[in-house]
Coordinates of C-alpha atoms (C1' of nucleotides) in Angstrom, one line a residue:
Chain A
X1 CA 2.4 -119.2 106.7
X2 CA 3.2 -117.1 109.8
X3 CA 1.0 -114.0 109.8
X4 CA 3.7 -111.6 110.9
X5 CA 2.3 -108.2 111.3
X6 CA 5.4 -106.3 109.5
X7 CA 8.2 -108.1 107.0
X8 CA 12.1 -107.4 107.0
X9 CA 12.1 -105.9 104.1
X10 CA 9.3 -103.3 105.7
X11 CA 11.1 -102.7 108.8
X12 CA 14.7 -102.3 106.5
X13 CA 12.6 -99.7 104.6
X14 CA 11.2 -97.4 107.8
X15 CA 14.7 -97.4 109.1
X16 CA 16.1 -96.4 105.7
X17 CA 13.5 -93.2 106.0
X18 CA 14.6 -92.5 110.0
X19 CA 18.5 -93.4 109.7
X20 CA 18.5 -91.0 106.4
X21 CA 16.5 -88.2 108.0
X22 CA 18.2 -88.1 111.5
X23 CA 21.4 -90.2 111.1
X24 CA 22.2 -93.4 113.2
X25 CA 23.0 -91.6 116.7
X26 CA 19.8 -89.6 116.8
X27 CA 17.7 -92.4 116.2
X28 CA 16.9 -94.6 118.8
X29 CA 15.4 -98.0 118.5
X30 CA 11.9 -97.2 120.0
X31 CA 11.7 -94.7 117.6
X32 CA 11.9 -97.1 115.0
X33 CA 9.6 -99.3 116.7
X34 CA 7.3 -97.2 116.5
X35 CA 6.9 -96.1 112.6
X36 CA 7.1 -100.0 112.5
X37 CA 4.0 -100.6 114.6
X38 CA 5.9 -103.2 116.3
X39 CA 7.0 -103.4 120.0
X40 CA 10.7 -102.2 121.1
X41 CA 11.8 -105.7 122.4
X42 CA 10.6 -107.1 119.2
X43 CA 13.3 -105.6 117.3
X44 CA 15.5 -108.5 118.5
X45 CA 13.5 -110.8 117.1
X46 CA 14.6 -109.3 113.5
X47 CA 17.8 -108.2 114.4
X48 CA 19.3 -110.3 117.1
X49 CA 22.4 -108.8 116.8
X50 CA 20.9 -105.4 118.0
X51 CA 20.8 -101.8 116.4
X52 CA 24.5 -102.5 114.6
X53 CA 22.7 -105.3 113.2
X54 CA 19.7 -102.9 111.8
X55 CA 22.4 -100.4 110.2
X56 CA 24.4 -102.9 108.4
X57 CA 21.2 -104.6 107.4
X58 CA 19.8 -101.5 105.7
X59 CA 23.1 -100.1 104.5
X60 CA 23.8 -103.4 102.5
X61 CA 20.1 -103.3 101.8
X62 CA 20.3 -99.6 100.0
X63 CA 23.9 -100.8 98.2
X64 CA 21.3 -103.8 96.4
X65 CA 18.8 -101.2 95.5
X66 CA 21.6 -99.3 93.8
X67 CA 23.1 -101.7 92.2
X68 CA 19.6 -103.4 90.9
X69 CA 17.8 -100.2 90.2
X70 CA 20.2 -97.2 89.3
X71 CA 23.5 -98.5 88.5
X72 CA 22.6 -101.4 86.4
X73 CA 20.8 -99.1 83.8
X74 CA 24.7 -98.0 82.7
X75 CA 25.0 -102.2 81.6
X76 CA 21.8 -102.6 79.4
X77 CA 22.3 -103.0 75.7
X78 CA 21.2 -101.3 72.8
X79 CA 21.6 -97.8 73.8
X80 CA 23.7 -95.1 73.6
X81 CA 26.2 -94.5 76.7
X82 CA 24.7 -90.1 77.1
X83 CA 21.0 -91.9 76.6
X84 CA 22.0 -94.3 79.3
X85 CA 23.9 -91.5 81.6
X86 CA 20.6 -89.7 81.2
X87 CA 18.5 -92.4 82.5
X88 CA 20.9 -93.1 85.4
X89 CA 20.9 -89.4 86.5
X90 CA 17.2 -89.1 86.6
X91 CA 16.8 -92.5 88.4
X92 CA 19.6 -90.7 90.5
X93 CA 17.9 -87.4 91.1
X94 CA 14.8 -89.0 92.3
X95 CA 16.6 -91.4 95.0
X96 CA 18.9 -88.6 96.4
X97 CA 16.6 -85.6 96.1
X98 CA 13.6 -87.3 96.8
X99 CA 12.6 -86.9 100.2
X100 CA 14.3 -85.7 102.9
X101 CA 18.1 -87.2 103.9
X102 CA 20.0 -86.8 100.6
X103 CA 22.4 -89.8 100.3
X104 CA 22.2 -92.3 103.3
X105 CA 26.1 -93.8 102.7
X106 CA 27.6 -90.0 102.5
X107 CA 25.1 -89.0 105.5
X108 CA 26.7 -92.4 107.6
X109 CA 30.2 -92.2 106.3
X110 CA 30.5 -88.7 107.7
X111 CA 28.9 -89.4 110.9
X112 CA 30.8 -92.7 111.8
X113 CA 33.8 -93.6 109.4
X114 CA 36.3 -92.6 112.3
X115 CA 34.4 -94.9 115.0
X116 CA 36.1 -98.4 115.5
X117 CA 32.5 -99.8 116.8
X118 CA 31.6 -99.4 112.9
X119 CA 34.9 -100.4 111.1
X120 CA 33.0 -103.4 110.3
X121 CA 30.7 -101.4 107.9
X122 CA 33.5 -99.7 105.8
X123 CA 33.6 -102.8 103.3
X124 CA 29.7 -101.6 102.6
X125 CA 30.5 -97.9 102.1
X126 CA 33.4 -98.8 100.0
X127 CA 30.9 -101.1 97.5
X128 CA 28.5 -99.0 97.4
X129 CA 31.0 -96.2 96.2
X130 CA 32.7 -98.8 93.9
X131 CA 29.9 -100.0 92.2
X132 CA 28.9 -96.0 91.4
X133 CA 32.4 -95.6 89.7
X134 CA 32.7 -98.8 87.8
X135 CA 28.8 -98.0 86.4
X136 CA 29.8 -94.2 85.2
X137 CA 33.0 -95.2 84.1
X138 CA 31.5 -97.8 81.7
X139 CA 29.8 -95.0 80.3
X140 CA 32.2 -92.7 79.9
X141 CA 34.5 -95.7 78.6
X142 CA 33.8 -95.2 74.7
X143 CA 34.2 -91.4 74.9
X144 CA 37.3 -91.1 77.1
X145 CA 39.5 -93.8 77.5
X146 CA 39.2 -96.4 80.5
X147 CA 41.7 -94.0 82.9
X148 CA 40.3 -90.9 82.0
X149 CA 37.0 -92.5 82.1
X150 CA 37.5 -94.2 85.9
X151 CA 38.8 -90.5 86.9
X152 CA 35.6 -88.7 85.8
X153 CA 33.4 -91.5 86.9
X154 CA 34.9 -90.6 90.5
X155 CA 34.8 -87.0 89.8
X156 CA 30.9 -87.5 89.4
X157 CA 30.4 -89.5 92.4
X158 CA 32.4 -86.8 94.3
X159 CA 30.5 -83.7 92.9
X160 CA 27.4 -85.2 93.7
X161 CA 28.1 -86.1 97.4
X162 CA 29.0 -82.4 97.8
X163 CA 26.1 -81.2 96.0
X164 CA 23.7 -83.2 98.4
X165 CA 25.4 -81.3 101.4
X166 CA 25.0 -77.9 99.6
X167 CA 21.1 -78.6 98.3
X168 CA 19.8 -80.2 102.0
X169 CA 21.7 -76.8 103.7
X170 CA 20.2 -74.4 100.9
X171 CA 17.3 -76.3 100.5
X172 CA 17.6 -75.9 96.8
X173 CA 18.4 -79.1 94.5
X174 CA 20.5 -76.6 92.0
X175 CA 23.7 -77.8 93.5
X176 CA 23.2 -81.5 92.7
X177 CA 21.3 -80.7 89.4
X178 CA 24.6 -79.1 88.7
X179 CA 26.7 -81.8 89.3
X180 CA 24.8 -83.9 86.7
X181 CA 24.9 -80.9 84.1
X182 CA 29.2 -81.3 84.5
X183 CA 28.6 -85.2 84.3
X184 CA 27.1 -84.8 80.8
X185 CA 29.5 -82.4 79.6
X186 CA 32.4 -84.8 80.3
X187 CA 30.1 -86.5 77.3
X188 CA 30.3 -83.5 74.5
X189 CA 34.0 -81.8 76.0
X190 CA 36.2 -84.0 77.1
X191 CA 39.1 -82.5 78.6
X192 CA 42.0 -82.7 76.7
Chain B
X1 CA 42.9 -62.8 138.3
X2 CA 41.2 -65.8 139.5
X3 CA 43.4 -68.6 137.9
X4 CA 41.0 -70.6 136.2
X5 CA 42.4 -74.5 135.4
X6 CA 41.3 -74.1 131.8
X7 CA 39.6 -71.3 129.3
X8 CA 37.2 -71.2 126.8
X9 CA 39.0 -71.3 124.2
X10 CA 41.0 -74.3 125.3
X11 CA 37.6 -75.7 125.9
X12 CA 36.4 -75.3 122.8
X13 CA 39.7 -76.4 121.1
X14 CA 39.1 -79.7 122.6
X15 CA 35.3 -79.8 121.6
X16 CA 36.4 -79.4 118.5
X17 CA 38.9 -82.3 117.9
X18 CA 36.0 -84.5 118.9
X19 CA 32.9 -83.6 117.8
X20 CA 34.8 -83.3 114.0
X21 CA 35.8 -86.7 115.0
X22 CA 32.9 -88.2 116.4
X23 CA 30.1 -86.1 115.4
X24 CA 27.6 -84.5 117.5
X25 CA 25.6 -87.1 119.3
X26 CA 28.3 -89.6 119.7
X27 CA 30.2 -87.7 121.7
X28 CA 29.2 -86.7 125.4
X29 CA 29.7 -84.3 127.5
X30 CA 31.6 -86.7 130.0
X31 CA 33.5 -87.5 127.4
X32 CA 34.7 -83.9 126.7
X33 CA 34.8 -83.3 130.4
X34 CA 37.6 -86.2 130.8
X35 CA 39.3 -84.8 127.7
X36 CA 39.5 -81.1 129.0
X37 CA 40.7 -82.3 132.4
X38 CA 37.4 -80.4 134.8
X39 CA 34.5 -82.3 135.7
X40 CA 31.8 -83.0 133.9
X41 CA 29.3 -80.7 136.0
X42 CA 31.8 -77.7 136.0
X43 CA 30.7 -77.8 132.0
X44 CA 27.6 -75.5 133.1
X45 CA 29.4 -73.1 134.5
X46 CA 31.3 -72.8 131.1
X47 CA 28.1 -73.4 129.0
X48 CA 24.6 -72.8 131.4
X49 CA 22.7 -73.5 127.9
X50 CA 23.7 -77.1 127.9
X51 CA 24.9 -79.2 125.0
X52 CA 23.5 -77.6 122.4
X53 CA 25.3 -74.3 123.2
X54 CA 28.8 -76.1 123.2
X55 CA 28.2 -77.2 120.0
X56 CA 27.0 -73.5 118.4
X57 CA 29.7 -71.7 120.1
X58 CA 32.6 -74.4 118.7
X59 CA 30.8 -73.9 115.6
X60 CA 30.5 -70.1 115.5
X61 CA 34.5 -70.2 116.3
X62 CA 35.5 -72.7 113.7
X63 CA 33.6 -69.9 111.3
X64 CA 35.6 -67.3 112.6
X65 CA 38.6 -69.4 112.3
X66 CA 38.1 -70.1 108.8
X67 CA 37.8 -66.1 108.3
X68 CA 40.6 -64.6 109.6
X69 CA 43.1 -67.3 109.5
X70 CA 42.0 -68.8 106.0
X71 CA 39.7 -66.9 104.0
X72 CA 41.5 -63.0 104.9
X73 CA 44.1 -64.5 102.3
X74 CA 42.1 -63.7 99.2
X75 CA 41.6 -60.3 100.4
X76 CA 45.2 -59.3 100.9
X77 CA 47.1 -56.5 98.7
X78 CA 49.6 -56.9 96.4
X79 CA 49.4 -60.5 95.2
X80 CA 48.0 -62.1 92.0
X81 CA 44.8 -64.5 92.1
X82 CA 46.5 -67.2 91.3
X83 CA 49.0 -66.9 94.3
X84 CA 46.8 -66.0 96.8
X85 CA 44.7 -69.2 95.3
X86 CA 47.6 -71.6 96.3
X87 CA 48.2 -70.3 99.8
X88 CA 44.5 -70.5 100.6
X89 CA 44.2 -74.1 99.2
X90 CA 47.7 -74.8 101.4
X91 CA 45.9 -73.5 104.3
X92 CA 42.8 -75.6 103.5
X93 CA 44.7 -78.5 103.1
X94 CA 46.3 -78.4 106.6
X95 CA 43.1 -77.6 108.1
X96 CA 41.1 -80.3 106.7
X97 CA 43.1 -82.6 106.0
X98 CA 45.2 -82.5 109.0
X99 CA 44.2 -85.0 112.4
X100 CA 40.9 -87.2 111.8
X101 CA 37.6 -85.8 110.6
X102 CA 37.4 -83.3 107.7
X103 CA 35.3 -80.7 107.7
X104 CA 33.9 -80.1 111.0
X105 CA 30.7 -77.8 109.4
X106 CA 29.7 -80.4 106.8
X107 CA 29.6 -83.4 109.2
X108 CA 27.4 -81.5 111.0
X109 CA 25.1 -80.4 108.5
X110 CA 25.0 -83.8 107.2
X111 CA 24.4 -85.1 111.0
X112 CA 21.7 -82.1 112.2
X113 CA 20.4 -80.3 109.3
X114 CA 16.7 -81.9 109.3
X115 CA 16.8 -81.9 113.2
X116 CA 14.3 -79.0 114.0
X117 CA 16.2 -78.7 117.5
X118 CA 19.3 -77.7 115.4
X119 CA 17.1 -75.3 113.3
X120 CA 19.3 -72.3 115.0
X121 CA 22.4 -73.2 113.8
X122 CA 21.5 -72.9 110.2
X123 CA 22.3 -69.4 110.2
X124 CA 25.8 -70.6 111.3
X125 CA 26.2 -73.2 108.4
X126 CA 25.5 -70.5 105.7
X127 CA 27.9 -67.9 107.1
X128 CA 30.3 -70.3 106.7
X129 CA 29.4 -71.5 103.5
X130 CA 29.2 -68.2 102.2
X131 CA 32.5 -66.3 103.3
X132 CA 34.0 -69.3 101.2
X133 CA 32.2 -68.5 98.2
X134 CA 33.0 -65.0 98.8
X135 CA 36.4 -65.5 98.9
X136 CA 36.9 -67.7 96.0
X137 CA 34.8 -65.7 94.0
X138 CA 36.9 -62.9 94.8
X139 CA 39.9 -64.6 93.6
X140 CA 38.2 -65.7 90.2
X141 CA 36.4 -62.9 89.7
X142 CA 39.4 -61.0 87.4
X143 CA 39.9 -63.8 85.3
X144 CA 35.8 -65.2 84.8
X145 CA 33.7 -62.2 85.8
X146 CA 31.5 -61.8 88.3
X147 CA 28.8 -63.9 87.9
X148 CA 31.3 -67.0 86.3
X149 CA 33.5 -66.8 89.4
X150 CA 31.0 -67.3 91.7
X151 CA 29.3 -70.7 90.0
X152 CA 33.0 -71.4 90.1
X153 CA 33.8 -70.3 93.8
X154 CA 30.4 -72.6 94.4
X155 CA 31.7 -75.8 92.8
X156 CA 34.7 -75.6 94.0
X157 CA 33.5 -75.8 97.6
X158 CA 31.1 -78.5 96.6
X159 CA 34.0 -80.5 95.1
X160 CA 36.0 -80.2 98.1
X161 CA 33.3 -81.3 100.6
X162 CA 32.9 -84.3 98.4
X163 CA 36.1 -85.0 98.4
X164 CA 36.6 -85.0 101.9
X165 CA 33.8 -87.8 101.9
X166 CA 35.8 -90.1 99.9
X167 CA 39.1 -89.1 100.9
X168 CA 38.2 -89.8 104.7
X169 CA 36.6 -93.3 103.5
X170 CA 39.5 -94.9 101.7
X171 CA 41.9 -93.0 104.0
X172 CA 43.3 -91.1 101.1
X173 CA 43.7 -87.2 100.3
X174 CA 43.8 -87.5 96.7
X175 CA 40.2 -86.8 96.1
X176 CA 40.4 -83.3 97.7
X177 CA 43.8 -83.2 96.1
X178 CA 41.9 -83.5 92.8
X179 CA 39.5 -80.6 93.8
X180 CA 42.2 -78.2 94.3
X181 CA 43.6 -78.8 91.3
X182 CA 40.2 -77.9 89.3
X183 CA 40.2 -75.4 91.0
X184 CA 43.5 -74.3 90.0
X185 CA 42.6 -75.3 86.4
X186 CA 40.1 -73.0 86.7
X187 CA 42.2 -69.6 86.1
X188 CA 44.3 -71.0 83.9
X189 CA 41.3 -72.5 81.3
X190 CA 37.9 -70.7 81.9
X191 CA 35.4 -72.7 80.5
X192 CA 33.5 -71.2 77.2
Chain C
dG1 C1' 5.2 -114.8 117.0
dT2 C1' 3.8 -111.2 120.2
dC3 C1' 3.6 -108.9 124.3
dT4 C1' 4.8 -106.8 129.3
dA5 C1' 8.0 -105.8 132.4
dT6 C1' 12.3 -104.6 133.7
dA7 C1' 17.2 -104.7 134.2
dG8 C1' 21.3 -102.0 133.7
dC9 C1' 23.6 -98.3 132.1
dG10 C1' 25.0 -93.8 130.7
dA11 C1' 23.3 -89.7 129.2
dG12 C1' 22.1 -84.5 130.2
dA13 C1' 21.4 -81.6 133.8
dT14 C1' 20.9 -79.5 138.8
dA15 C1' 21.8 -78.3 143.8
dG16 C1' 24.6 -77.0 146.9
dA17 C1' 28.9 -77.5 149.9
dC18 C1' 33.5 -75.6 150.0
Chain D
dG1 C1' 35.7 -70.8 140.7
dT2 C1' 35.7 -75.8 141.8
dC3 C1' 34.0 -80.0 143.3
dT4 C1' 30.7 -83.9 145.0
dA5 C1' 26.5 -85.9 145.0
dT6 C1' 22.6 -86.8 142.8
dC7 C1' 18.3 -86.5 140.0
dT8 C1' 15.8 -87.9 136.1
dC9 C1' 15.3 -89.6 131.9
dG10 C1' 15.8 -92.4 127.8
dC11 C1' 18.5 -95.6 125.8
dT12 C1' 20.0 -100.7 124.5
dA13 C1' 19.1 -105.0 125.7
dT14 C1' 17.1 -109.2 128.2
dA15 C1' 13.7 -112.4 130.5
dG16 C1' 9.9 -114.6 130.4
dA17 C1' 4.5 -114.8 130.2
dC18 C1' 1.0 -115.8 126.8

DNA sequence: GTCTATAGCGAGATAGAC
DNA sequence: GTCTATCTCGCTATAGAC
């Protein structure tokens, strides 16, 4: 009933766009205010906890959206494992390439992994990265073998993290488009 | 003659350990005042330009590092590929791997690179990025040809800065392990 | 639920004595 | 070349009116 001016799930999606773009440092909480149309001190209101609260929040909020609308593409039925690879990596290509900010998770490990203020948010960044292996190595499951499957499916996750840093430096998405080219050879060639 | 408490160099040694550590904007310039022993003001003396020069001179350095003490390997007389490979991936692997925070130039690109304040350092990013390439390429061109080795040289620094992504996250080397053995792989079974 | 006002702190940066 | 003192600003966060 409440008329609130902005929901949770809008304000999660604004800092998504700012925390991707700038990283968490850089941007400040009246910043975020702002592209929310909200007032600074209202941000407690939603996030009592303060701007740790907000990052967690949307970090856990992006590992859903994964999960519910990328990765879980790799479990439907009726469909060939490549068929299934190929609609992950498109879902995939537009997430990380779309917009500016490549991968938020890579883009926060980087910047504050080796903090102890944020050791609390390593169990995130470690699901997020968990659930991208275990969907890619169901897919490469049939072809290679579940070891050789779980060692490609982290090979992909890996070549695609470095591609993002490559394509937002070079401006040019043929670094990433490349990693997804080597994910569907695993497919056709598997190494010995 | 005048017997200054500490140098540049030193200075930017120091600047070094922590912004790879702690990023950019995390760490201050108090912070790297207390940790090179001079006061915080005495840092414009050093660096008029303010923070932002710090972090482009530490940056232009860690280039020139890379260069000379890394990269100059490939170019050396008298050596197959193949060995001059392994020394520069021993080399690599103290560097980044050794002490906390990976790869000083890709946190930072990942941290500043759609900041239009950092715009200038691009330049800086690319050199880097490029005497890499160079040098790989260099060292596969005899056994893939020219325009091979350098998609190769390219991927194989794309793997690595993955790598260190994952590696730093689960506190465990084997994913940039796993890079330099590709790229090992690569001289010994060029693809198609 | 929404706003104003402001506390309290630490940041980057400057001036000037010695 | 080194240091102290200080300015100014923007940040996170809180209190409390409406």
């Amino acid at each position: 009933m409440p008329a609130q001016k902005i929901t949770k799930p809008e304000i999660l999606g604004k800092a998504i766009q700012l925390f991707r773009q700038q990283g968490y440092h850089a941007t400040s909480i009246g910043q975020l205010a702002r592209h929310c149309g909200i007032q600074k001190a209202h941000f407690y209101y939603y996030f009592p906890d303060g701007k740790q609260q907000i990052l967690q929040e949307v970090l856990e909020s992006v590992r859903t959206y994964f999960l519910e609308r990328v990765y879980s593409i790799a479990y439907e039925k009726d469909e060939s494992p490549v068929g299934k690879y190929e609609r992950v990596v498109a879902k995939l290509e537009k997430v990380l390439l779309g917009g500016k900010g490549g991968c938020l998770m890579a883009n926060t490990i980087l910047e504050l992994v080796h903090q102890p203020d944020f050791a609390f948010i390593k169990p995130v960044w470690k699901a997020y990265i968990e659930d991208g292996i275990e969907a890619l190595a169901h897919l490469y499951e049939p072809v290679l073998g579940s070891e050789k499957a779980r060692q490609q499916a982290e090979y992909f996750l890996q070549d695609i993290e470095g591609g993002l840093i490559l394509s937002q430096l070079y401006e040019d998405n043929r670094f990433v488009r490349a990693a997804f080219e080597r994910g569907a050879q695993a497919f056709v060639s598997p190494k010995s």
